[in-house]
Amino acid sequence: MNDRYDAGHGGDRDDQYQLVGYDEYGRPVYQQVPPQQPHQQPYDPYAQQTQQTQQGYGYDPYAGQYPTQGYDPYDTGQQNPVPSYDPYGGAQGGAPADPYDPYGRAATSAQQPRVAEQTAYIPQQAGPAESGEPDGRTRAEDAGRDYHTGQFAFVEEPDGDSEDVIDWLNFTENRTERREEAKRRARSRLVALVVVLALTAVGGVGYLWYAGKLPGLSSSSDSGTGTGTSAAAQNRDVIVVHLHNTKGGGTSTALLVDNTTTKQGTTVLLPNSLALTDDDGTTTTLAKSVEDDGSSGTRDAIDTVLGTQIQGTWRLDTPYLQNLVDLVGNIEVDTDTDVPDPDAKKKGTAPLVNKGENQTLSGKTAVAYATYRASGEAQNAQLERFGQVMQAVLRKLSSDAGAATTTVQTLAQILDPSLTDKDLGTFLAKLADLAKGGDYKTALLPVQTDGTLSAQASDSVVKDVLGGTAKSPDKDAAVRVSVQNASGVKDNTEKARVVLLNGGFTFLEGGTASGTQAASKVVYADAADKENATEVAKTLGLPAGAVSKGKVTSNANVSVILGQNYDPSS
């Protein structure tokens, strides 16, 4: 087939070599056919690689594809071994190769010949360790190890350190999120606070404007009213209540005021000495007006003097007051004095009502305290006790209009036609609500000795509480004459009234004396009224000797006591 080849190798090339391909230069590449051997070791794809590594080479993909000894495709007839061409830069002609080629293969050792014919795995004695490996092994030793895939296990198990890192990242992330959330909440709270403060400021300014307390907006007419609306323009509901003492005699009068504008309630106590003017122009006292004129005449007279508009009259006799206190379940009052038991037969008996704070009063003891007036004590002291009882009753009364109406109906009292049970119950329920909330007070109307209103009364009570204007009878309009009948003839009082009115005097009812007296008297207190007293005596047909200086009633200029010598026909 090739004479040069046959001559150079002394054999049939077709029997010993097999063409396997061509190299990169087009030269044929043959592979030696190994001789048949008994019990040949099974083929190991890594055997040749291991063999070559043991002979000093790294892994060569072309290992075994061409002869490495004894074959020269350009045979010159020489029998000397010719090193095969290494396209990857291996040395030729026996020159030692570089320790490592560019592909990481170990260089061929000059002291160890390569044996291309050996195909089976032959264990080799490891040579001396080369420098450069940390564990003292040569790269050939590492390459000579027969590694199988079964020797490697790839287990994906979480590393403890990795979990710590993940936990730390989660912690820092969560902490950052919490900080951001806290900042967002803080900003939200700040915005909400600013909004609340703004609304509060606007509401406060609005209230001050409504109340007339802003600088430059309030006026003198609004002073003391607590609202921008003037005292006269405020809306009030007023009822007058007259307490009649059915056992001891006498009356006590008060105004129950519900100011629906300011949401304030007040009990205004009216002294019995308050001077009133009847429809016929006659000047009288409150006590006499209640006893003689009843509800309508007294209500109109009070409206004239105080400038009020009373919606109704509530006559409250002492038995009804006792029932009312029992219905609300007793009351608590800070009593200012001991009240003796009127039914006690022996001296030294324990008082019916003890002086002290938060005294619990039943219906009976409440009536005794409200009507008690000690010997020589002013009528205003008893009037103030009545006011205490009324305010305590309102604190215990139901604030529900329906329940309060039921309580009024249970009393079964006869009311003024202008005031129904429902109207009174609804009115008292409103006052009860104010009394429970602390928006209720009691005020005494100041009255001078002559029954007229003082300047203090005009400012503090009449104007601020009632929103009215004081119109007491004019002192200079006519001489006020108080007449007491001691003649024993009842009609003499009316006859004297007519005569005095016709004479241009103001008649004041002085009542009926407990006994009779023979001579009539005309008394004056002020020297300036001596002449007026003399004129009164002439008008009544009494002698000039009946006129004398002495004590007169508080609201009159001249006092007259009619005796048995009084003759209306004269």
Phi, psi and omega in degrees: 000315174219111185295321182295321180292316181295319181292325182285333188245348176064038179192176178277117183292330182293335180277332186261335185232154180229127179292127181243350179157198183228149179275189187287349177256007178086009180274142181291144180240124182247158177234131180289134178277119182289146179290154179289128179234141177290150179052050179295136180295139180303150184293130177239115182299341181260001185293311182298321178299320180292320181297313181296324179294322179292334179274359174113000180256153169279191181288128181234120182293343181259011181298132178085355181273343176217153184291140179259357180205135172086358180232129177228116180297340174252050186306130178254003180094001179279145180267351181292145180296138179247121180297141179286156180284129177254107182294350182260021171095013177292153182285147176248161178069025176081005178288137181296138180280165175296143184308324179222131177272174184298343183258013174082013181273142180290141179288157181282130179285137180290333183279347187239111180290152178274142178241100184283335185286339184284120181250339180274161180283120179242117179298138180242148178284129181295137177279184180296146183293136177272149179287155178109345178261134184294331183260008176084001180270151175277163177292330177296322179295318178295323181287334182285350181287138180265102182261138176242155183297335179291343181280353183248134178235125179252097183253119179270086179250139181295136178275138180302320179295323179297318178299321179297319179297315179298317178298320180295319178297316177299318180298311181295322179294315179296319179295321177296317178297320179296321178296317179296319178295320178297320178296319179296319178295320179298317178296321179296318179296320180297317178296316179298320180296318179298319179296316180297316179297321179295316179295320179297318179296316179296317178297320179296317178296319179297318179295316179299323177294315179296322181280354179072026183257002176287141180302131178089350181256337181280154179234166182294334180288343181265000185300129175081357182272337180074014179210157180290341178281134181297157183300323182290332183271354181288150182269131181225143171250127187231134174230136177262134179240131179246118176269120179255122177275104185286342180262306185271348183082165180092164180227160174224136186236141177212153174254127175263116188243128175243104178274101183286347178279311181267356182058048179232143177243146183213140168256116179259116182273128182252115178297150181293340182276001180301126180281129179237161177239127179282175180298329181275006178090000180284132177272131180218178177262163179298317181301315181292326180294320180294320183286325187263313188270343181077211190282307188292316181295318180291320180299315179295322181294321178294318178301322181292318183285320186259350181072028181263175174228091184280128182276335182193165179242132179244108176273120184239097176286155185303324177298324179289325176297320178298316178295323181296317179295320179295325181291323180278353175091044180069164182225164178242127184223143172274094185285144183257000181199161172279138179247116180290157179281116182294341181267359181289137182261345182242148175285154181085001177292145180302142181295153178289323178234128179267148176284136179158175181273147176051049176279128179277124182243133173274184180299316182293312181290330177294319177294317180299320180288320183292334183254001185284134175218114182291161180298129180077004181273144179292153181295334181295331178297315178293324181296322179292327176294322176298319177297322177299317181294319181296317180292323177294324178294318180296326179293333181265344181287150181292143177275355177276129184298320180295316180293320179294323177296321177298321178297317179296318180294327179295332179295332179056038178268160179267117183262165174298140182304333181281354182233114180269169177300318181294318180296317180293318179297315179297318180296314180294327178296321178295316178295323179297321179295320178292321181295321179290330180273003179081013180256042182220142180215168178237133182228140178262129178285116180288128180231136180283172184298332179271005176092354179274168182270140178275169177298326178298318179295322181296324184275310190277329186244303186298314183279309187284315184275313184267341181069024182248192179227129183293133179222062178293154178304137183289127181295325185272353182291318180201155178285125181274124183242122177264130185241126175243132185266113176236021182274344183089358180246117187294322184289347182297332180295312182294322180294322178292325179298314182296319180296315181293319178297320178292335179274000177091014178263162175263124183269132174240128179288121180254359177086191182245132180290155181290335179226183178250158175220153188286312186258144176277154180229146174233116189240142174231153180255323182259136181300332179293341181263006180298318180295319179297322179295320179296320179294323179296317180298318178296320181297323182274355180079027181260153181290157181296335179292348179283347183273132179207162178269136181186205183267133179243168177294159190296330186250016183237157173271328183222137177249138182236131173245113181280122178258186181292343180276359180284129180235105183299334184281348184279000000 
